[in-house]
Short mmCIF file of N, CA and C in Angstrom, two decimals:
data_model
loop_
_atom_site.label_atom_id
_atom_site.label_comp_id
_atom_site.label_asym_id
_atom_site.label_seq_id
_atom_site.Cartn_x
_atom_site.Cartn_y
_atom_site.Cartn_z
N MET A 1 3.38 -9.24 -7.42
CA MET A 1 3.88 -8.22 -6.55
C MET A 1 4.95 -7.39 -7.25
N THR A 2 5.83 -8.06 -7.96
CA THR A 2 6.89 -7.33 -8.65
C THR A 2 6.31 -6.39 -9.70
N ARG A 3 5.27 -6.84 -10.39
CA ARG A 3 4.64 -5.98 -11.39
C ARG A 3 4.07 -4.72 -10.75
N LEU A 4 3.48 -4.86 -9.56
CA LEU A 4 2.93 -3.70 -8.87
C LEU A 4 4.02 -2.71 -8.47
N ILE A 5 5.18 -3.22 -8.11
CA ILE A 5 6.30 -2.34 -7.75
C ILE A 5 6.82 -1.63 -9.00
N ASP A 6 6.98 -2.37 -10.09
CA ASP A 6 7.50 -1.79 -11.32
C ASP A 6 6.49 -0.89 -12.02
N ASP A 7 5.22 -1.20 -11.89
CA ASP A 7 4.17 -0.45 -12.57
C ASP A 7 3.00 -0.24 -11.61
N PRO A 8 3.15 0.69 -10.65
CA PRO A 8 2.11 0.86 -9.63
C PRO A 8 0.81 1.37 -10.23
N PRO A 9 -0.32 1.03 -9.60
CA PRO A 9 -1.61 1.49 -10.09
C PRO A 9 -1.76 3.00 -9.91
N ALA A 10 -2.61 3.59 -10.69
CA ALA A 10 -2.87 5.02 -10.58
C ALA A 10 -3.59 5.30 -9.26
N GLU A 11 -3.41 6.51 -8.75
CA GLU A 11 -4.11 6.91 -7.52
C GLU A 11 -5.56 7.18 -7.84
N PRO A 12 -6.50 7.05 -6.94
CA PRO A 12 -6.30 6.40 -5.65
C PRO A 12 -6.36 4.89 -5.79
N PHE A 13 -5.56 4.21 -5.05
CA PHE A 13 -5.49 2.75 -5.09
C PHE A 13 -6.35 2.18 -3.99
N THR A 14 -7.12 1.16 -4.29
CA THR A 14 -7.96 0.50 -3.30
C THR A 14 -7.43 -0.89 -3.05
N ALA A 15 -7.26 -1.23 -1.78
CA ALA A 15 -6.76 -2.54 -1.41
C ALA A 15 -7.91 -3.51 -1.17
N TYR A 16 -7.67 -4.76 -1.48
CA TYR A 16 -8.67 -5.81 -1.28
C TYR A 16 -8.04 -6.95 -0.51
N ARG A 17 -8.85 -7.62 0.28
CA ARG A 17 -8.46 -8.89 0.90
C ARG A 17 -9.44 -9.90 0.36
N GLY A 18 -8.93 -10.77 -0.48
CA GLY A 18 -9.83 -11.68 -1.19
C GLY A 18 -10.70 -10.86 -2.12
N ASP A 19 -12.00 -10.99 -1.99
CA ASP A 19 -12.89 -10.20 -2.85
C ASP A 19 -13.55 -9.06 -2.09
N ARG A 20 -13.07 -8.78 -0.88
CA ARG A 20 -13.65 -7.71 -0.06
C ARG A 20 -12.72 -6.51 0.00
N ARG A 21 -13.26 -5.35 -0.26
CA ARG A 21 -12.50 -4.11 -0.21
C ARG A 21 -12.13 -3.78 1.24
N ILE A 22 -10.90 -3.37 1.45
CA ILE A 22 -10.46 -2.97 2.79
C ILE A 22 -10.94 -1.54 3.03
N ARG A 23 -11.75 -1.37 4.05
CA ARG A 23 -12.32 -0.07 4.36
C ARG A 23 -11.29 0.77 5.13
N THR A 24 -11.14 2.01 4.75
CA THR A 24 -10.22 2.91 5.44
C THR A 24 -10.97 4.00 6.19
N ASP A 25 -12.28 3.93 6.19
CA ASP A 25 -13.08 4.96 6.86
C ASP A 25 -13.70 4.46 8.16
N ARG A 26 -13.19 3.38 8.69
CA ARG A 26 -13.70 2.81 9.94
C ARG A 26 -12.66 2.94 11.04
N ALA A 27 -13.10 2.87 12.27
CA ALA A 27 -12.20 3.01 13.41
C ALA A 27 -11.13 1.91 13.45
N ALA A 28 -11.41 0.75 12.89
CA ALA A 28 -10.45 -0.35 12.91
C ALA A 28 -9.24 -0.08 12.03
N PHE A 29 -9.35 0.84 11.07
CA PHE A 29 -8.22 1.17 10.20
C PHE A 29 -7.34 2.19 10.92
N ASP A 30 -6.11 1.84 11.15
CA ASP A 30 -5.16 2.70 11.87
C ASP A 30 -4.31 3.45 10.86
N ARG A 31 -4.63 4.72 10.64
CA ARG A 31 -3.90 5.52 9.66
C ARG A 31 -2.43 5.67 10.02
N ASP A 32 -2.10 5.80 11.30
CA ASP A 32 -0.70 5.92 11.72
C ASP A 32 0.07 4.64 11.39
N ALA A 33 -0.54 3.49 11.63
CA ALA A 33 0.10 2.22 11.31
C ALA A 33 0.26 2.07 9.80
N ALA A 34 -0.74 2.49 9.05
CA ALA A 34 -0.65 2.42 7.59
C ALA A 34 0.47 3.31 7.07
N LEU A 35 0.62 4.50 7.64
CA LEU A 35 1.69 5.40 7.23
C LEU A 35 3.06 4.81 7.58
N ARG A 36 3.17 4.21 8.77
CA ARG A 36 4.44 3.57 9.14
C ARG A 36 4.77 2.44 8.16
N LEU A 37 3.79 1.63 7.81
CA LEU A 37 4.01 0.54 6.84
C LEU A 37 4.43 1.11 5.49
N HIS A 38 3.78 2.17 5.06
CA HIS A 38 4.13 2.80 3.79
C HIS A 38 5.59 3.28 3.81
N CYS A 39 5.97 3.95 4.88
CA CYS A 39 7.34 4.48 4.98
C CYS A 39 8.37 3.35 5.04
N LEU A 40 8.08 2.30 5.81
CA LEU A 40 9.00 1.16 5.87
C LEU A 40 9.14 0.48 4.51
N THR A 41 8.03 0.33 3.81
CA THR A 41 8.07 -0.29 2.48
C THR A 41 8.88 0.56 1.52
N ARG A 42 8.65 1.87 1.53
CA ARG A 42 9.41 2.78 0.67
C ARG A 42 10.90 2.69 0.99
N ASP A 43 11.26 2.72 2.28
CA ASP A 43 12.66 2.64 2.68
C ASP A 43 13.28 1.32 2.24
N LEU A 44 12.53 0.23 2.37
CA LEU A 44 13.03 -1.07 1.95
C LEU A 44 13.27 -1.09 0.44
N LEU A 45 12.32 -0.57 -0.32
CA LEU A 45 12.48 -0.57 -1.78
C LEU A 45 13.64 0.30 -2.24
N GLU A 46 13.95 1.32 -1.47
CA GLU A 46 15.09 2.18 -1.84
C GLU A 46 16.41 1.44 -1.72
N THR A 47 16.45 0.32 -0.99
CA THR A 47 17.67 -0.45 -0.85
C THR A 47 17.84 -1.49 -1.95
N VAL A 48 16.80 -1.69 -2.77
CA VAL A 48 16.84 -2.69 -3.83
C VAL A 48 17.48 -2.09 -5.08
N PRO A 49 18.59 -2.69 -5.54
CA PRO A 49 19.24 -2.18 -6.74
C PRO A 49 18.27 -2.20 -7.94
N GLY A 50 18.21 -1.10 -8.65
CA GLY A 50 17.38 -1.02 -9.85
C GLY A 50 15.92 -0.72 -9.58
N ALA A 51 15.53 -0.63 -8.31
CA ALA A 51 14.12 -0.32 -8.00
C ALA A 51 13.87 1.15 -8.27
N ARG A 52 12.68 1.42 -8.83
CA ARG A 52 12.30 2.81 -9.04
C ARG A 52 11.83 3.39 -7.72
N GLY A 53 12.12 4.69 -7.52
CA GLY A 53 11.67 5.26 -6.26
C GLY A 53 11.35 6.68 -6.32
#
């Protein structure tokens, strides 16, 4: 996890759960919830000393 924060993958990034790709083109994927999680994660990382942002 730390490596991903320090050296994030190039866009576009695809998420997996186990060996199955997480689909973002289905009704079950909540884009608003994903954006909220993204913003919360970014805000949290901004509080970490030495974290790139």
